[in-house]
GROMACS .gro file of C-alpha atoms in nm:
model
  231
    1UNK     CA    1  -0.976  -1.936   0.411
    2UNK     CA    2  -0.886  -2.097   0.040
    3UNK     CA    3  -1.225  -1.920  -0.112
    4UNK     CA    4  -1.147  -1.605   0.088
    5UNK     CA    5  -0.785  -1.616  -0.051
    6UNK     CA    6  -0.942  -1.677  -0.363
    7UNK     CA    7  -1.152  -1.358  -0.365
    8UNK     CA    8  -0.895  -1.167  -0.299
    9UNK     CA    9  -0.706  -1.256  -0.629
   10UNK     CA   10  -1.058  -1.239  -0.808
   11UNK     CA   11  -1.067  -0.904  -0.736
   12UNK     CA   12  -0.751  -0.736  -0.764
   13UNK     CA   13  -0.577  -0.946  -1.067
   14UNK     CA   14  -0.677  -1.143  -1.359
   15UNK     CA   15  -0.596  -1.454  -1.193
   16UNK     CA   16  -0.822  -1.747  -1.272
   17UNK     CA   17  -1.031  -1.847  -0.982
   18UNK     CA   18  -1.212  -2.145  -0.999
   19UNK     CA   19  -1.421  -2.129  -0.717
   20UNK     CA   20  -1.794  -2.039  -0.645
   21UNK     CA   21  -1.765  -1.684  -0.439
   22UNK     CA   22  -2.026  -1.517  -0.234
   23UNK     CA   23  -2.068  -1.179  -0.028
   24UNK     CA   24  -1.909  -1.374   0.250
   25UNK     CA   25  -1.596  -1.472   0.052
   26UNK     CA   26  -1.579  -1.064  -0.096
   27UNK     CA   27  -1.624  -0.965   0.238
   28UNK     CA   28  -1.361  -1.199   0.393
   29UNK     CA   29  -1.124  -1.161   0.097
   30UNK     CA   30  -1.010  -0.792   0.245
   31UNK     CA   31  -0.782  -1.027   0.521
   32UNK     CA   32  -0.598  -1.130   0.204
   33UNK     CA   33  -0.496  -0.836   0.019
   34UNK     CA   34  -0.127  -0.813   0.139
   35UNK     CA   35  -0.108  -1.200   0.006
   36UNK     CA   36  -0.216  -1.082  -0.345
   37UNK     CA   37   0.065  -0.793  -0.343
   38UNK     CA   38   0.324  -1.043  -0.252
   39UNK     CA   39   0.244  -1.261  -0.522
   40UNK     CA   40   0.302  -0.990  -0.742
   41UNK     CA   41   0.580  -0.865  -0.527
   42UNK     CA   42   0.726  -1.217  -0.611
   43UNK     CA   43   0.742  -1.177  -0.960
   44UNK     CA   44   0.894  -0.875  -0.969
   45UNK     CA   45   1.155  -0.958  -0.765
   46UNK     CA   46   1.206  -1.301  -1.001
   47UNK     CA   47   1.213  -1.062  -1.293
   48UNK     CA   48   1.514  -0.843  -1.138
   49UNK     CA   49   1.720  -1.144  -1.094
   50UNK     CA   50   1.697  -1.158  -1.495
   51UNK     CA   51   2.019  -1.018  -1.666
   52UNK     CA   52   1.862  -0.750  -1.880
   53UNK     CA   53   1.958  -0.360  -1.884
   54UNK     CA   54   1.782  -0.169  -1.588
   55UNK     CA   55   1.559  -0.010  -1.821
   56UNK     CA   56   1.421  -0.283  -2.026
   57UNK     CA   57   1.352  -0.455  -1.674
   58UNK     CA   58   1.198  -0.179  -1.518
   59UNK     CA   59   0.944  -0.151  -1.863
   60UNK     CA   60   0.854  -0.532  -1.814
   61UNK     CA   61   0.827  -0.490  -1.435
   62UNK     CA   62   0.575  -0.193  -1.478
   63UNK     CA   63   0.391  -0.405  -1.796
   64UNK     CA   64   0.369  -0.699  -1.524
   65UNK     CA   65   0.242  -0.483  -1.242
   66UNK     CA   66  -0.046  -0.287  -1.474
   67UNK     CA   67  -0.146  -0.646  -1.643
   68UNK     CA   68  -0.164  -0.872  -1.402
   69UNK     CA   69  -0.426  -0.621  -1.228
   70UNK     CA   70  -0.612  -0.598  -1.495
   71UNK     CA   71  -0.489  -0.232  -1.489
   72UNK     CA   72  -0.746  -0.164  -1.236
   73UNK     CA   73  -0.576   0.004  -0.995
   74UNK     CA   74  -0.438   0.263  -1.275
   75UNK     CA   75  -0.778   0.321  -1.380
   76UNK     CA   76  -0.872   0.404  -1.036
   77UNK     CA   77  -0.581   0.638  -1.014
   78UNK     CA   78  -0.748   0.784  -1.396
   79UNK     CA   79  -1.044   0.834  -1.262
   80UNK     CA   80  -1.023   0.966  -0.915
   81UNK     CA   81  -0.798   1.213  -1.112
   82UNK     CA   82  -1.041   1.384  -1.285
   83UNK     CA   83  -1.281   1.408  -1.022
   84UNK     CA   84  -1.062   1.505  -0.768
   85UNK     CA   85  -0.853   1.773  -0.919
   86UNK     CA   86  -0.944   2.130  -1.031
   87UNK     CA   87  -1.259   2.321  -0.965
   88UNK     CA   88  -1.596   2.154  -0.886
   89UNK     CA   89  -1.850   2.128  -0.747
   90UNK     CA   90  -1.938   1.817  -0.580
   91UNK     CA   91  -2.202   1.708  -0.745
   92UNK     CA   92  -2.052   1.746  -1.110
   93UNK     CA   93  -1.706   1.578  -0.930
   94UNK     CA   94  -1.964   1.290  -0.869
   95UNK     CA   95  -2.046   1.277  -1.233
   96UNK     CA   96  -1.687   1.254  -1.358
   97UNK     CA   97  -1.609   0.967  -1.127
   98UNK     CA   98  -1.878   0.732  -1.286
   99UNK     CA   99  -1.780   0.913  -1.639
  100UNK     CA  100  -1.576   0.603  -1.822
  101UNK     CA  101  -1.402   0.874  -2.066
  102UNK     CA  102  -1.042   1.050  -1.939
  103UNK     CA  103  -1.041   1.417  -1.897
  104UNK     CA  104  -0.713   1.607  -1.879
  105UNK     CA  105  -0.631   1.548  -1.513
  106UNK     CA  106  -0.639   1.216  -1.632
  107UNK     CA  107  -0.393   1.200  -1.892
  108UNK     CA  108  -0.118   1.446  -1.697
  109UNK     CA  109  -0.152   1.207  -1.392
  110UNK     CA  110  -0.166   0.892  -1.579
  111UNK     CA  111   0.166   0.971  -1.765
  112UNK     CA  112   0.388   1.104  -1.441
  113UNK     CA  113   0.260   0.779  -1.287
  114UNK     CA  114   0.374   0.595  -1.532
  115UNK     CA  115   0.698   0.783  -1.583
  116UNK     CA  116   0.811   0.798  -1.188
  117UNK     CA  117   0.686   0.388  -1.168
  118UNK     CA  118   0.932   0.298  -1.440
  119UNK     CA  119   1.232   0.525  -1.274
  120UNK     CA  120   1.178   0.395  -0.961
  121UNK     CA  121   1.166   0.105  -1.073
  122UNK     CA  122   1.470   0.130  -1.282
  123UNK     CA  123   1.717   0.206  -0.988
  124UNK     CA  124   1.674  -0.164  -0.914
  125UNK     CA  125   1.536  -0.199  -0.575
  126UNK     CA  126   1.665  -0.513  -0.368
  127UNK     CA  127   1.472  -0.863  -0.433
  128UNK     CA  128   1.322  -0.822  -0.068
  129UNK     CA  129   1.165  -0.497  -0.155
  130UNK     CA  130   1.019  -0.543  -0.460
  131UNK     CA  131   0.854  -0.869  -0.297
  132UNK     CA  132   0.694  -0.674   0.012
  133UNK     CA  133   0.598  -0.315  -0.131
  134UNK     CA  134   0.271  -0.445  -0.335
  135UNK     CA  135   0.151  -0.650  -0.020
  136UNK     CA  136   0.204  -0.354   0.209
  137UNK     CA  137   0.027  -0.107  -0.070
  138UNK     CA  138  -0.280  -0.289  -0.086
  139UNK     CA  139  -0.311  -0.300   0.286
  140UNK     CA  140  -0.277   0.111   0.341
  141UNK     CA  141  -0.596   0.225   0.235
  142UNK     CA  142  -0.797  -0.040   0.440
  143UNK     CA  143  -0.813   0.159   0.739
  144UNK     CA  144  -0.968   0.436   0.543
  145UNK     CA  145  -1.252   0.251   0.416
  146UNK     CA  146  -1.359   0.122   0.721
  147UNK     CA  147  -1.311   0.490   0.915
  148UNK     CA  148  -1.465   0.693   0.600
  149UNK     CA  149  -1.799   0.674   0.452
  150UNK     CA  150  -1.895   0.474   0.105
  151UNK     CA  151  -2.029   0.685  -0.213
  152UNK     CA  152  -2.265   0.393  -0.254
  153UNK     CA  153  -2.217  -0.025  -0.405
  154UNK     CA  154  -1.943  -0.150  -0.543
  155UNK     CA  155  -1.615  -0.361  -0.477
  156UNK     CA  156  -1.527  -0.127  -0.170
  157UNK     CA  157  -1.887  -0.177  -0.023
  158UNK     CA  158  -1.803  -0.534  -0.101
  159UNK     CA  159  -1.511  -0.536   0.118
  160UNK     CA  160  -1.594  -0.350   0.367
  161UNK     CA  161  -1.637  -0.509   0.756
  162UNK     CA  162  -1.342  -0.756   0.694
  163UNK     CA  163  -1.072  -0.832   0.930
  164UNK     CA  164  -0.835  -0.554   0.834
  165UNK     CA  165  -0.635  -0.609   1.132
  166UNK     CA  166  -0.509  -0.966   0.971
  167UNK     CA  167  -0.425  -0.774   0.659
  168UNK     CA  168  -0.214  -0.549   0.931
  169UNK     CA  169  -0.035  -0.843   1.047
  170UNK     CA  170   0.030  -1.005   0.696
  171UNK     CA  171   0.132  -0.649   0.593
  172UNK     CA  172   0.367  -0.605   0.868
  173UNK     CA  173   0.674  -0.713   0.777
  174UNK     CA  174   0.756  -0.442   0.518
  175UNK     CA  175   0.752  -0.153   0.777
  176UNK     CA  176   0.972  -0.354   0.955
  177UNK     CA  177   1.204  -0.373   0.710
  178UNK     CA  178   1.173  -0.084   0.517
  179UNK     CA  179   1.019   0.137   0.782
  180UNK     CA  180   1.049   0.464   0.606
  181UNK     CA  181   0.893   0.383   0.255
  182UNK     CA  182   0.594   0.216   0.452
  183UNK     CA  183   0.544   0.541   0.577
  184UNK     CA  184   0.513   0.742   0.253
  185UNK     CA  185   0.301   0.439   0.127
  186UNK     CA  186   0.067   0.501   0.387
  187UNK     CA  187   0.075   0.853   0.374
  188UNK     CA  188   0.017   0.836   0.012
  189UNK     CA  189  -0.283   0.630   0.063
  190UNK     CA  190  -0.412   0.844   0.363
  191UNK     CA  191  -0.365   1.149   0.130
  192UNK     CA  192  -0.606   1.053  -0.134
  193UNK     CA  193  -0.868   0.928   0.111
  194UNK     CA  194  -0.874   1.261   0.266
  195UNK     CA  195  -0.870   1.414  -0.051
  196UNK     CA  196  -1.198   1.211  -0.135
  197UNK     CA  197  -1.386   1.267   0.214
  198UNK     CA  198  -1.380   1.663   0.153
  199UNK     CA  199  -1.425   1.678  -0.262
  200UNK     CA  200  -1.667   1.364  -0.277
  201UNK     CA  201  -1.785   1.276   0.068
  202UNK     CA  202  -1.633   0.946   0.060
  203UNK     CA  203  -1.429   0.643  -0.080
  204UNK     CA  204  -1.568   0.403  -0.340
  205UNK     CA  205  -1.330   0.136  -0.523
  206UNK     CA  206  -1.188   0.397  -0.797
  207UNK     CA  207  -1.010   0.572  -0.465
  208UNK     CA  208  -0.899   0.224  -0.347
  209UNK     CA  209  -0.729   0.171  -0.667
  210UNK     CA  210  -0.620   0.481  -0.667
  211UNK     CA  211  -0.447   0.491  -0.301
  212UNK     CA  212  -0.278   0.172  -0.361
  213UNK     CA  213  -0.174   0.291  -0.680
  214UNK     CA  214   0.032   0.560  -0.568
  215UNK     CA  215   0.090   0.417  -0.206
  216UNK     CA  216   0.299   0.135  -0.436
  217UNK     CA  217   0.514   0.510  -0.641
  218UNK     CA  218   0.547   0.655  -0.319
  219UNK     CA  219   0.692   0.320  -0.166
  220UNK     CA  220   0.937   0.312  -0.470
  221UNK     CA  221   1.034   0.717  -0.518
  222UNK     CA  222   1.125   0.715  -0.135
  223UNK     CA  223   1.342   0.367  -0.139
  224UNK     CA  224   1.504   0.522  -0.441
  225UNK     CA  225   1.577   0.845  -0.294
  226UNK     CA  226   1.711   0.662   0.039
  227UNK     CA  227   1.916   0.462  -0.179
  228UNK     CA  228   2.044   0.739  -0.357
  229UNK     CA  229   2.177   0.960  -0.062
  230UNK     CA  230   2.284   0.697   0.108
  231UNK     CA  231   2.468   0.479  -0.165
   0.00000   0.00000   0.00000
C-alpha cells in the first residue's frame, strides 16, 4: 500500500519519493489518486485560513496547485487543446498531441483556465471544499480510461487495470458533501473523454491531465455560482 501510495504522488506532483517503484506499484498507484488531491486539497485550504486579500490568496492558491504538479495537468489541458479543437483530421490531430510546441487553441484555453481558476478561487470557497475538490478531480476521469481505448504507452497505459473502485470510495465523500459541483466535475471530465474517443480514438495521459484539469474549474465555477445565488 505505502509504495502504491507512493506512486501515486510520483506521478501526479513533484513530491520526493524515495522508494524503488515498479509496473505493479504504477499500476496499483491509480487506488490512490483521490489521496494525492487531498493532500493538495489540504494546503489550499491551510492557505485560505491565511489573512491575506482574496486575490493575492487566490494567485498563491493557483501558483500552489500548478507547482506542486509539476504543471502537468495544465500541460495536458495545453495540449489536448490543440489537438482537439478546430478542424482536423485525425491523423494530423494525432501529430499535434505528441507536438511539444503550443498552437493557438493552446494559448486561448490556457489563459481562460487560468483566469476562471483564480476567480473561482478568489470567492473563497469553505476550508472543507477546497480540501475535497482535488481528490474528487483526479478520481473523475478513471472510469473513462478503463471504459475507452488507449492511443498507445504512457502514464495512462501505466495506470490502467487498477482498482478504480477504491479511488470511488476514497473519492466519495465530496459528492456527498458538495453533491452538485461533483457533478459538473465529472461531467467535465466525461466531456473531454468523449471529446477524445471521436477526434482521436482514445485517451492517453495528456487527456487525463486534461479532464482533471478542468473537472477541478468546473468543481470551483459551479460552488461559486451556488454560492453566489444562494448567499
Amino acid at each position: 500500500m505505502l509504495r502504491a501510495l507512493g506512486a501515486a504522488f510520483a506521478l501526479l506532483t513533484v513530491f520526493p519519493v524515495p522508494l524503488a517503484l515498479g509496473s505493479r506499484d504504477f499500476r496499483r498507484a491509480l487506488a490512490f489518486f483521490p489521496l494525492v488531491g487531498y493532500a493538495l486539497g489540504a494546503l489550499l485550504a491551510l492557505l485560505a485560513l491565511l489573512p491575506l486579500p482574496p486575490g493575492l490568496q487566490a494567485a498563491l492558491q493557483v501558483a500552489l496547485l500548478l507547482g506542486l504538479t509539476g504543471f502537468l495537468h495544465l500541460d495536458g489541458l495545453l495540449d489536448a487543446a490543440d489537438a482537439l479543437l478546430g478542424y482536423r483530421s485525425r491523423e494530423e490531430r494525432l501529430r499535434i498531441l505528441k507536438d511539444p510546441h503550443l498552437g493557438p487553441f493552446a494559448f486561448g484555453v490556457g489563459g481562460l483556465y487560468l483566469l476562471l481558476l483564480w476567480q473561482a478561487l478568489a470567492l473563497a470557497p469553505e476550508p472543507l471544499f477546497l480540501l475535497l475538490f482535488p481528490g474528487f478531480a483526479r478520481f473523475a476521469p478513471l472510469p473513462f480510461l478503463h471504459l475507452y481505448p488507449l492511443l498507445g504507452p504512457g502514464m495512462a497505459a501505466m495506470v490502467r487495470g487498477g482498482a478504480w473502485g477504491v479511488a470511488l470510495l476514497l473519492a466519495l465523500p465530496f459528492p456527498l458533501l458538495f453533491p452538485l459541483p461533483a457533478l459538473s466535475a465529472f461531467l467535465a471530465a466525461f466531456g473531454v473523454a468523449r471529446l477524445a474517443l471521436s477526434r482521436l480514438g482514445g485517451l492517453n495521459g495528456d487527456i487525463l491531465g486534461a479532464a482533471i484539469a478542468l473537472g477541478e474549474l468546473a468543481a470551483l465555477l459551479t460552488y461559486a455560482l451556488w454560492k453566489g445565488l444562494v448567499g
